[in-house]
Coordinates of C-alpha atoms in Angstrom, one line a residue:
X1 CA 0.0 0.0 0.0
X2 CA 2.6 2.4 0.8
X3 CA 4.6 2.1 -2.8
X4 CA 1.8 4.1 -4.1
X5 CA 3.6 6.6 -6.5
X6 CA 2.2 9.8 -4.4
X7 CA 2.3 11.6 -7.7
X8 CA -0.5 10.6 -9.0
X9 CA -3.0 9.8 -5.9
X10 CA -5.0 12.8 -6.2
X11 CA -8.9 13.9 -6.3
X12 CA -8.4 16.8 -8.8
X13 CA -5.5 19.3 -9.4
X14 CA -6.5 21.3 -6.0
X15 CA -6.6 18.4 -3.7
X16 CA -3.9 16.4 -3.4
X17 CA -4.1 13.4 -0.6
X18 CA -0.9 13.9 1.1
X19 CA 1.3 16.5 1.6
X20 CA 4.5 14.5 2.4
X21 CA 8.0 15.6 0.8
X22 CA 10.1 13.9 -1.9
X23 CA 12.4 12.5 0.6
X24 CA 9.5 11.4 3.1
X25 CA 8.1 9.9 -0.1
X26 CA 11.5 8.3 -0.9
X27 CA 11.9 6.8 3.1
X28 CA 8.0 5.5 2.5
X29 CA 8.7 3.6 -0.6
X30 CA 12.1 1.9 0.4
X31 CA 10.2 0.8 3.5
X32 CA 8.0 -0.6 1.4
X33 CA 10.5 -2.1 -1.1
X34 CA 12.0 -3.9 2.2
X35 CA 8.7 -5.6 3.3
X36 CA 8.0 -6.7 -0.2
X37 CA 11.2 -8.3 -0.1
X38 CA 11.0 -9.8 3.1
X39 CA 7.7 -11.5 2.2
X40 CA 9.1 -12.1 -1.3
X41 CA 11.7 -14.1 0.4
X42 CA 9.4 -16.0 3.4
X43 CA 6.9 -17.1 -0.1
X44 CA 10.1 -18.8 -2.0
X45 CA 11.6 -20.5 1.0
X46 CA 8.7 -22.3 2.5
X47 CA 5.9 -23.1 -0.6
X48 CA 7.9 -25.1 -2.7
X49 CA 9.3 -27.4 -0.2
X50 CA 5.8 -27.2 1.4
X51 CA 4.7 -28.5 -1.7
X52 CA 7.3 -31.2 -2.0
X53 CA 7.0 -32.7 1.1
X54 CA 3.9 -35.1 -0.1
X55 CA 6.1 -36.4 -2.6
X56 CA 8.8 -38.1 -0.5
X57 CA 8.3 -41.8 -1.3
X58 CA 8.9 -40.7 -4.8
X59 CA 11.7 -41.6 -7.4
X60 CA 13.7 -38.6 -9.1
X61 CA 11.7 -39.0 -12.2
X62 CA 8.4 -38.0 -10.5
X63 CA 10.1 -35.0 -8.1
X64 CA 11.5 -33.6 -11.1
X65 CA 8.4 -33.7 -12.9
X66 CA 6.6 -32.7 -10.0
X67 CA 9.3 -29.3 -9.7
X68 CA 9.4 -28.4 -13.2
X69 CA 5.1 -28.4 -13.2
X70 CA 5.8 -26.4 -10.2
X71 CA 7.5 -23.7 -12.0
X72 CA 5.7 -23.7 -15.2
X73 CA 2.8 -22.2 -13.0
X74 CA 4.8 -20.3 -11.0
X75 CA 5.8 -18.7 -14.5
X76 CA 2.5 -18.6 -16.1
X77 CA 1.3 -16.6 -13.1
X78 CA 4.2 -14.3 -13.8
X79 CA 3.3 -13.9 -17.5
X80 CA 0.0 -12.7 -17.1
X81 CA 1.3 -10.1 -14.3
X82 CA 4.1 -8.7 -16.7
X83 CA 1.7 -8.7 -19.4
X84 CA -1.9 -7.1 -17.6
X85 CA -0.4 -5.0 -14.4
X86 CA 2.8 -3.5 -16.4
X87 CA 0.5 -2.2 -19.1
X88 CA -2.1 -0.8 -16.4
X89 CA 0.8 0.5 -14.5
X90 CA 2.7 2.5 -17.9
X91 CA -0.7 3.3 -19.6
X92 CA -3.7 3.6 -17.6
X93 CA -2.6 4.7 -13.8
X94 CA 0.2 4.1 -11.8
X95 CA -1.2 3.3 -8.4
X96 CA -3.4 0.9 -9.6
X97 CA -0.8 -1.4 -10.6
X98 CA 0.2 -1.4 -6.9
X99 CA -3.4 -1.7 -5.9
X100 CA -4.3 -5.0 -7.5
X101 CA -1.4 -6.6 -6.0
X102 CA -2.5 -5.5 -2.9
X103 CA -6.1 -7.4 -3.2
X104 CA -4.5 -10.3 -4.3
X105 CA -2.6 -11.2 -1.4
X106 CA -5.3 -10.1 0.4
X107 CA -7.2 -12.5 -0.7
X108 CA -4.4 -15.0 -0.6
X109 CA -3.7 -14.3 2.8
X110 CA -7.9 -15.4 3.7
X111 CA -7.4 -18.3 1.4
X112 CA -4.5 -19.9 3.1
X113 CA -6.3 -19.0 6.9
X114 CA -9.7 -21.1 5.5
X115 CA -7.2 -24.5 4.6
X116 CA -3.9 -23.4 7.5
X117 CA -5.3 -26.8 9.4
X118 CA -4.2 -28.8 6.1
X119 CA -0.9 -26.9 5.1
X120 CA 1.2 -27.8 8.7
X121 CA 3.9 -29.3 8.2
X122 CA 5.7 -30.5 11.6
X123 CA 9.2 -31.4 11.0
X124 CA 11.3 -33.2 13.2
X125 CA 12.4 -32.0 16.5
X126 CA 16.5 -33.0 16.1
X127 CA 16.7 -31.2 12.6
X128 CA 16.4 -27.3 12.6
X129 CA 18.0 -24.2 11.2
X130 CA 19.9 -23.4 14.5
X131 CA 20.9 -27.2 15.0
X132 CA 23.0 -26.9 11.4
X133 CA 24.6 -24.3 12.2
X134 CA 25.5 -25.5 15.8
X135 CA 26.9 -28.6 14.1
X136 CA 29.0 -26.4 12.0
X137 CA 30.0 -23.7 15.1
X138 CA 30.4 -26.9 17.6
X139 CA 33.0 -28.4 14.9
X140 CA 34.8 -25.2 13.9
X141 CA 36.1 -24.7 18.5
X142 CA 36.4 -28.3 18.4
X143 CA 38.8 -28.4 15.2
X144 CA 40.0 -24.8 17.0
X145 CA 41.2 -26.5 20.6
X146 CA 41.9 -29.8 19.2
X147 CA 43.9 -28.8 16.0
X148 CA 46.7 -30.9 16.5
X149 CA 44.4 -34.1 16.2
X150 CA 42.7 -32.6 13.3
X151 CA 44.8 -35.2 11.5
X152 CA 44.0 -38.7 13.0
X153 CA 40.7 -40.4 13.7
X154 CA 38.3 -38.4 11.9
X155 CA 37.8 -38.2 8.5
X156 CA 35.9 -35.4 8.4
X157 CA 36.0 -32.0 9.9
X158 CA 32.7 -32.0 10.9
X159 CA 32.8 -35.1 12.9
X160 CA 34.4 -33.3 15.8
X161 CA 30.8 -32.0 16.7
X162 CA 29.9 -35.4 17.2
X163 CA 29.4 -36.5 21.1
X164 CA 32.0 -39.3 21.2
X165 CA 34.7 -37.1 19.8
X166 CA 34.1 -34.1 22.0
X167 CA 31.1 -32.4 20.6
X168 CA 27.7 -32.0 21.8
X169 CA 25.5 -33.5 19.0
X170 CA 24.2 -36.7 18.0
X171 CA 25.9 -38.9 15.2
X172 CA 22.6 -38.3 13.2
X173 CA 22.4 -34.6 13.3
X174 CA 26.2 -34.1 12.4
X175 CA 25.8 -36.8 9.4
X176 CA 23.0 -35.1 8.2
X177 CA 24.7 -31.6 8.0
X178 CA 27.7 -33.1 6.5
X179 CA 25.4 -34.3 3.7
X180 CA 23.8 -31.0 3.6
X181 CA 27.6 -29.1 3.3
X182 CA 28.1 -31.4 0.2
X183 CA 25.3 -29.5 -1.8
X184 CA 27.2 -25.7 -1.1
X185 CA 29.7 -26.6 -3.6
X186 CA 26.7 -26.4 -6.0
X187 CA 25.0 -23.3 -4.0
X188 CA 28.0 -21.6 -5.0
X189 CA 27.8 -22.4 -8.9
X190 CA 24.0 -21.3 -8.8
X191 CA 25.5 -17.2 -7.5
X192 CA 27.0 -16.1 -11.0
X193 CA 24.2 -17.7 -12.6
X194 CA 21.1 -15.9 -11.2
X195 CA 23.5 -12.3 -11.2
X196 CA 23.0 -13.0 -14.7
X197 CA 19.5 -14.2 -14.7
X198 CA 19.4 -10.5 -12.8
X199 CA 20.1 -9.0 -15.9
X200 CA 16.4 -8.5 -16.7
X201 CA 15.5 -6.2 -14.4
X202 CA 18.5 -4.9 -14.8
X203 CA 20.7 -4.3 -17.9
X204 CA 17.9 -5.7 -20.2
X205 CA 15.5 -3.4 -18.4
X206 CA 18.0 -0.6 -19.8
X207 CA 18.5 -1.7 -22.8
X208 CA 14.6 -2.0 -24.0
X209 CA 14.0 1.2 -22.2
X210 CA 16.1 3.0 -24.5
X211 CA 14.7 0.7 -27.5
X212 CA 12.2 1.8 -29.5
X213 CA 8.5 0.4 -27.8
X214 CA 6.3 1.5 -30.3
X215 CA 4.7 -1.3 -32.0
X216 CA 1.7 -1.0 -34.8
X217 CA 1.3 2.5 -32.9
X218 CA 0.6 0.7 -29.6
X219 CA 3.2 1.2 -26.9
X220 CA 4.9 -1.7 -25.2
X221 CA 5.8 -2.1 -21.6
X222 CA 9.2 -2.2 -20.9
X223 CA 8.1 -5.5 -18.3
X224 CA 6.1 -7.0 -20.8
X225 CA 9.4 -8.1 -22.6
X226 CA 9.8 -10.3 -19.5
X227 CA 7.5 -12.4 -21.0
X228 CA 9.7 -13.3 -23.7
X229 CA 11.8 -14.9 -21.0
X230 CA 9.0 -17.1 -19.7
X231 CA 7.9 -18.1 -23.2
X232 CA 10.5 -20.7 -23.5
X233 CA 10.3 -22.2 -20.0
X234 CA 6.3 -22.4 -20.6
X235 CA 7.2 -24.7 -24.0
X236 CA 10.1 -26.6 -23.0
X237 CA 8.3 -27.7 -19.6
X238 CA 5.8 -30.1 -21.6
X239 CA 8.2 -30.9 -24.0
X240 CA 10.7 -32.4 -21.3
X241 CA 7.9 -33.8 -19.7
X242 CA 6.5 -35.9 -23.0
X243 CA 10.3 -37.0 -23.4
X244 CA 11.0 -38.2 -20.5
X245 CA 7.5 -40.1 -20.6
X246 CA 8.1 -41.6 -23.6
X247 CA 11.8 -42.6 -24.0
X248 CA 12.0 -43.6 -20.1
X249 CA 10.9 -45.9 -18.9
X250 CA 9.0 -45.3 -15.2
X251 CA 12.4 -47.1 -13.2
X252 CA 14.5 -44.8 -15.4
X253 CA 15.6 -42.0 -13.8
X254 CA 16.5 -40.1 -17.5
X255 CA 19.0 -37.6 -17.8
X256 CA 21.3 -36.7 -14.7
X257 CA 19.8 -33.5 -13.6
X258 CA 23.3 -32.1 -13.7
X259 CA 23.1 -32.2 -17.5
X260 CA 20.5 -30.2 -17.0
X261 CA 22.1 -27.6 -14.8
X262 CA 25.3 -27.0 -17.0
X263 CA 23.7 -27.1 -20.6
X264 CA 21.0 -23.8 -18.6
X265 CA 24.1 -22.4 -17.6
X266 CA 26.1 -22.4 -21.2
X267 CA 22.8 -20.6 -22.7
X268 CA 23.1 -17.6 -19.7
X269 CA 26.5 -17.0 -20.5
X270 CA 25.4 -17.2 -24.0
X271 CA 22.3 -14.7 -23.4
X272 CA 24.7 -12.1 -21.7
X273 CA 26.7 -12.2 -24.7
X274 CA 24.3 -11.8 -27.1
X275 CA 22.9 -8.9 -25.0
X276 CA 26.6 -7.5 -25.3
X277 CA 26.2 -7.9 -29.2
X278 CA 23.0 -6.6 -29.3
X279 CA 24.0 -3.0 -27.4
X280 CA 26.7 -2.5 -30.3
X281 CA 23.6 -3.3 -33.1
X282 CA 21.2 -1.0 -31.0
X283 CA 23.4 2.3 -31.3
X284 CA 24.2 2.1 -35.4
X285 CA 20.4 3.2 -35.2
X286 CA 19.5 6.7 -35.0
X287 CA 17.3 8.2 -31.8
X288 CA 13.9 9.1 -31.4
X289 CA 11.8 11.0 -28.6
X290 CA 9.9 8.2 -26.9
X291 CA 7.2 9.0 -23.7
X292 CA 7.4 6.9 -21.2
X293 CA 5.7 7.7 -17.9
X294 CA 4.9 10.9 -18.7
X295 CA 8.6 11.6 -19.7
X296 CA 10.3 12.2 -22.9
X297 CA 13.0 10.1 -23.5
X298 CA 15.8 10.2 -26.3
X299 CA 15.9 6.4 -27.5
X300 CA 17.5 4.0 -30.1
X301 CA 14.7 3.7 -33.4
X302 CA 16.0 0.2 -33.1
X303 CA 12.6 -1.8 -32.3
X304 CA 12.7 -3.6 -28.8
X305 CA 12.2 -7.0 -30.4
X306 CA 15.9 -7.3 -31.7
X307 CA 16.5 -7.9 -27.8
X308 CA 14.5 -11.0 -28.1
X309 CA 17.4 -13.2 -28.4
X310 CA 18.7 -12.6 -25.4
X311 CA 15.2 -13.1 -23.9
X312 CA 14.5 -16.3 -25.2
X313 CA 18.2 -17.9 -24.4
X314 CA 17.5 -17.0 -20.6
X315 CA 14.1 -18.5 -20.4
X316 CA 15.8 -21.5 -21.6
X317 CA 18.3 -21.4 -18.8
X318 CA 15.7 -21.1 -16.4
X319 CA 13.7 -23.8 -17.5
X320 CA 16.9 -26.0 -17.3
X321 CA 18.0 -25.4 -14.3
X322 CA 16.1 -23.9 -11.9
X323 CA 13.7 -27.5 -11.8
X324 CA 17.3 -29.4 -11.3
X325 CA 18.7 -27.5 -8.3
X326 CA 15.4 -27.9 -6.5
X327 CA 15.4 -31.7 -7.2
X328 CA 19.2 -31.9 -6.3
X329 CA 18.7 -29.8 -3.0
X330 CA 15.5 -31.9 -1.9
X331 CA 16.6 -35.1 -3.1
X332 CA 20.3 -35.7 -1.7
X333 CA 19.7 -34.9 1.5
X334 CA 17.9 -37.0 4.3
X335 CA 14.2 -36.5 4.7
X336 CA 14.5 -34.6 8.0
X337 CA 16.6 -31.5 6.7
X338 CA 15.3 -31.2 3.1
X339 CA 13.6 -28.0 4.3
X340 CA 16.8 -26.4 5.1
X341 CA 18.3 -27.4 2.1
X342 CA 15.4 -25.9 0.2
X343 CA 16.1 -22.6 2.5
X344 CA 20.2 -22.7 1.4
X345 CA 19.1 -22.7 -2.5
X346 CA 16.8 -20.1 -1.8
X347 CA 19.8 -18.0 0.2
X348 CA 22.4 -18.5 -2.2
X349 CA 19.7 -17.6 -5.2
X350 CA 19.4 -14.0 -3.0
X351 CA 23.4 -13.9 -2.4
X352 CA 23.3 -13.9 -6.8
X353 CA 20.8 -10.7 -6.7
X354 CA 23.4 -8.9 -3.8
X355 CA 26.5 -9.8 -6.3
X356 CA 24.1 -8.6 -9.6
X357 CA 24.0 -5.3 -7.5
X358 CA 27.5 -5.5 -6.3
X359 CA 28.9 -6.0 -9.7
X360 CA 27.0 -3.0 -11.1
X361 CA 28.1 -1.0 -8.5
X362 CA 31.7 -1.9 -9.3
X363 CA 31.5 -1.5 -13.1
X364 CA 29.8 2.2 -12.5
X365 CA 32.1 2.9 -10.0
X366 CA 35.5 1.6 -11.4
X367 CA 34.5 3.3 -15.1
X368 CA 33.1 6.1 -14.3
X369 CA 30.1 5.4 -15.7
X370 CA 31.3 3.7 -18.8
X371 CA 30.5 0.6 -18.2
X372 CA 26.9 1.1 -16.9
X373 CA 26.2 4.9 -18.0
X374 CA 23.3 6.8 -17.3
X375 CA 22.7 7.3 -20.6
X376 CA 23.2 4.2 -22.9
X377 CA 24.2 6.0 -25.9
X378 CA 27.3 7.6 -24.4
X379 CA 28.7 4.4 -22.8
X380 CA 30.3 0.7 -23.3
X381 CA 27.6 -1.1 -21.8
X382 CA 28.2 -4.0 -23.9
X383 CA 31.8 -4.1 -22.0
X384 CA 29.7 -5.1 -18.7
X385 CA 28.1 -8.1 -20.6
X386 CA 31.1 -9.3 -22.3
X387 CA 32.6 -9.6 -19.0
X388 CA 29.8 -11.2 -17.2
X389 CA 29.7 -13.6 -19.9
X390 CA 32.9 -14.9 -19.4
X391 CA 32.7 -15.1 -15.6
X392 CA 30.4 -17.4 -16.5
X393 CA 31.8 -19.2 -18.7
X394 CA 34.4 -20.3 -16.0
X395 CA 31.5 -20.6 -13.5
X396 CA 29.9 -23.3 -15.9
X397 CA 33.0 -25.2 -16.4
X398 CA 34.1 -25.1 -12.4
X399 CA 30.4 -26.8 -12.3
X400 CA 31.0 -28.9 -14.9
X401 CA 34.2 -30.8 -13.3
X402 CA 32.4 -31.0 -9.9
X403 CA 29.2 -32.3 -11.3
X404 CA 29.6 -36.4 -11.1
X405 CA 29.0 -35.9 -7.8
X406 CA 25.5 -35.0 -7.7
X407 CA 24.8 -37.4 -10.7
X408 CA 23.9 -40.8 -8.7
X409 CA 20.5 -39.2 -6.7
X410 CA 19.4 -42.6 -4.7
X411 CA 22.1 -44.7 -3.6
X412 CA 25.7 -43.0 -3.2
X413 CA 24.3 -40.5 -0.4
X414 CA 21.6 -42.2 1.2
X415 CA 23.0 -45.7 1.5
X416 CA 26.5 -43.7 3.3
X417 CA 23.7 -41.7 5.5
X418 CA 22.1 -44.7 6.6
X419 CA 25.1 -47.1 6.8
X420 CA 26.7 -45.0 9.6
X421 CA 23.6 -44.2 12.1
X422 CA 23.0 -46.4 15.0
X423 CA 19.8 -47.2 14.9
X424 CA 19.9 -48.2 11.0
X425 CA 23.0 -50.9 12.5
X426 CA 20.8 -51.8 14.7
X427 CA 17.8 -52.3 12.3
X428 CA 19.9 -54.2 10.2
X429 CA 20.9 -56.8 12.7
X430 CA 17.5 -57.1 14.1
X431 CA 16.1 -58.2 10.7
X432 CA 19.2 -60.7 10.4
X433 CA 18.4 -62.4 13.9
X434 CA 15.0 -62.7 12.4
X435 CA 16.3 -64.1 9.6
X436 CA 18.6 -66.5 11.3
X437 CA 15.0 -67.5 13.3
X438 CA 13.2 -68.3 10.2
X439 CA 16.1 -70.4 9.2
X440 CA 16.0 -72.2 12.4
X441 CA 12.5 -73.1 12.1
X442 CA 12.3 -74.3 8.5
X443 CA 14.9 -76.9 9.5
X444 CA 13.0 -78.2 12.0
X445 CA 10.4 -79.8 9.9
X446 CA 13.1 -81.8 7.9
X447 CA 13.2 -85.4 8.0
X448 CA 15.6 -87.2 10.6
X449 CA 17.2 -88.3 6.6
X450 CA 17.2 -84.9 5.2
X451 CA 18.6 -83.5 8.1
X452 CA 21.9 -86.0 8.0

C-alpha cells in the first residue's frame, strides 16, 4: 500500500491526498521495497518445499516432474502479471498497478487462513536451522582447541561436533549436516548464474527502455518483454515432460539432472553475450523521442524486439535449471533436513541478486560510468556483458568438473547416510536375527534323513 507513487493519488489538481516531501516519499517507498522483499523471500523459501514434502516416497523421475510443473505455474502466473499489471501501471494509472497486488494477497492471505489446518507441516524436532549451524559452530572450536588431532581419527571435519569425539550433538544430526555441506559446492555455482539471470530487471530493463516500444502505434511495456523470458520455459516444460515419458521408462531416472544444470548455464553465458552484441547493433540506429511515464526520452529507433534473443536464451536457462537444483537440494539430503536445504538454495539464489547489484556498483564505480552509463548512448555497456559472460563461462566449467558428484540421486548419499547411524546398524541386525530364526524353524520340519 505504501509504494503508491504519491504523484498521482490525487482527487483533482487542487486536492492532493498527502502532503508529504520527496524525501519522506522516498523513506516511504524503500520501507515498502523492504517488506516486499522480506515477504518475497518467506513465499520462495517455504511453498515449494511445502509443496514437495507429499512427494517423499517418490523416485527422481516423478520429483522432477513434480518441480518443473511447479514452475511452469509459477511462471505462467508471472506472465500474465508482466503482461496485464505493467501495461495498467505504464498506460492507464500508476497506483493501480500497486493496488491489485495488494487485493490479491489479500485475498491469498484469507485463502491460506480457510485450509492453514491442512498446510502444517511439523518437521522433526532433532533437525532445525539453529541445529546446522551449531553442528558447524560446535566443529569449527572443536577443530580450534583440538587442531593438532585434526589429522587422525576423523575423517571429516565436521565429525568433531559429534558426542563421542568431543562435541555435543548426535551422530545423526552431524551426518545429516555433512550431507547438507556437500550441496554448497553447487549453491555456490548457482551465484554467478542468477546475477546473470538479474540481468532483466536490470541491464535488459535498460537496454529496451532505450529501445524503441512502439509497435503498430501501440506502446509496449518495458516488463512485458519479461515475457519473452517465460515463453520458453512455458514450452520446453511439456516438452521435457513428454520426453522423458516416452523414451523412459518409469524405473529410469532419464538424464542426470546435472546435464540439466550446466547445458542452462552455457545458454546464460550465452544470453549475456548476445545482450553484449545486441547493445553495439542498437546504437548504429539513429534516436527518437519516446514518452514513457509521462517523460520524454531520447531512444534507439532500433525496435525492442531485436532484444528478443537474449530473452528467449534465458528462459531457456531457467527452465533447465532452476527445476534441477530444487530436485538436487531436496533429493540428496535426508528426509529430515530437506527444508533447510530448500532454504540454502533459496539463500544462495538471494546472495546472486546482492552480487548482480555489487557488480553493477563496481563497473559504474570503477569506469566512471562507462561501463553502466546513465545514458546508454554515451557508454560501453556491452563491455559489462562481455565480461559477465565470461565469468560465467568459468562458473559453468568449475560446475561442470564437480558435477559427477550430484549425478547418482538414490544410492551413493543415502546408503552412506544410513550405513553409519545407530539405529539403521541396529535395524539391520535385528532383521538378520529374524532371519537367522526363520532359518531355524524351516529346519525343524526336515526329515531325521534330510537332516543328515
Amino acid at each position: 500500500v505504501v509504494a503508491f507513487p504519491f504523484e498521482d493519488i490525487y482527487i483533482d489538481r487542487r486536492h492532493i491526498l498527502h502532503t508529504l516531501t520527496k524525501r519522506e516519499q522516498k523513506i516511504v517507498f524503500y520501507f515498502a521495497l523492504l517488506t516486499a522483499s522480506l515477504g518475497i523471500g518467506g513465499i520462495r523459501a517455504i511453498v515449494c518445499p511445502l509443496s514437495a514434502y507429499n512427494l517423499e516416497d517418490c523416485g527422481p523421475k516423478e520429483l522432477l516432474s513434480f518441480f518443473n510443473w511447479f514452475y511452469w505455474l509459477v511462471n505462467l502466473n508471472s506472465a500474465v502479471v508482466f503482461v496485464s499489471i505493467s501495461y495498467i501501471q505504464q498506460s492507464v494509472a500508476r497506483n493501480l498497478g500497486f493496488l491489485i497486488p495488494f487485493v490479491s494477497v489479500i485475498m491469498a492471505m484469507i485463502t491460506i487462513h480457510m485450509v492453514r489446518g491442512e498446510m502444517i507441516y511439523k518437521p522433526k524436532t532433532d533437525s532445525s536451522l539453529l541445529t546446522t549451524f551449531g553442528v558447524i559452530a560446535s566443529a569449527l572450536k572443536t577443530c580450534c582447541v583440538r587442531y593438532r588431532y585434526f589429522s587422525g581419527g576423523v575423517t571429516n571435519w565436521l565429525d568433531h561436533a559429534k558426542e563421542n569425539y568431543g562435541g555435543q550433538y548426535s551422530e545423526t544430526q552431524v551426518e545429516s549436516t555433512k550431507l547438507l555441506a556437500r550441496l554448497f559446492p553447487l549453491f555456490a555455482f548457482q551465484i554467478l548464474y542468477r546475477t546473470c539471470i538479474m540481468q532483466i530487471p536490470s541491464g535488459y530493463y535498460l537496454q529496451t527502455m532505450n529501445s524503441n516500444l512502439h509497435f503498430s502505434g501501440f506502446v509496449l511495456p518495458v516488463a512485458a518483454m519479461n515475457v519473452i523470458s517465460i515463453v520458453p520455459l512455458l514450452i520446453l516444460v511439456p516438452i521435457l515432460e513428454c520426453m522423458n515419458s516416452c523414451l523412459f521408462s518409469s524405473k529410469d531416472t532419464g538424464h542426470s539432472p546435472t546435464i540439466y544444470i550446466v547445458v542452462g548455464q552455457l545458454s546464460a553465458a550465452l544470453s549475456v553475450m548476445v545482450a553484449g552484441f545486441s547493445e553495439i547493433h542498437r546504437k548504429h540506429f539513429p534516436q527518437v523521442e519516446q514518452m514513457l511515464s509521462e517523460e520524454v526520452l531520447l531512444v534507439s529507433s532500433m525496435p525492442c524486439f531485436h532484444l528478443a534473443p537474449q530473452y528467449i536464451l534465458l528462459g531457456v536457462a531457467e527452465a533447465l535449471v532452476t527445476p534441477s537444483c530444487s530436485l538436487l537440494s531436496f533429493q540428496l539430503v535426508p528426509e529430515r533436513i530437506r527444508g533447510i536445504s530448500m532454504h540454502f538454495l533459496t539463500l544462495f539464489n538471494g546472495a546472486g541478486c546482492f552480487m548482480g547489484a555489487f557488480f553493477v556498483q563496481t563497473a559504474h564505480a570503477g569506469t566512471q560510468g562507462n561501463w553502466f552509463p546513465h545514458l546508454l548512448h554515451e557508454g560501453k555497456l556491452e563491455r559489462f556483458f562481455f565480461f559477465l559472460a565470461s565469468l560465467m563461462m568459468v562458473n559453468t566449467l568449475g560446475f561442470w568438473t564437480i558435477a559427477h558428484r550430484y549425478n547418482n540421486l538414490n544410492q551413493e548419499y543415502t546408503k552412506e547416510f544410513r550405513g553409519s547411524l545407530p539405529e539403521e546398524k541396529l535395524l539391520k541386525h535385528e532383521k538378520a536375527i529374524r532371519h537367522y530364526d526363520s532359518v531355524l524353524e524351516s529346519s525343524s520340519i526336515l526329515s531325521p534323513m534330510e537332516k543328515t
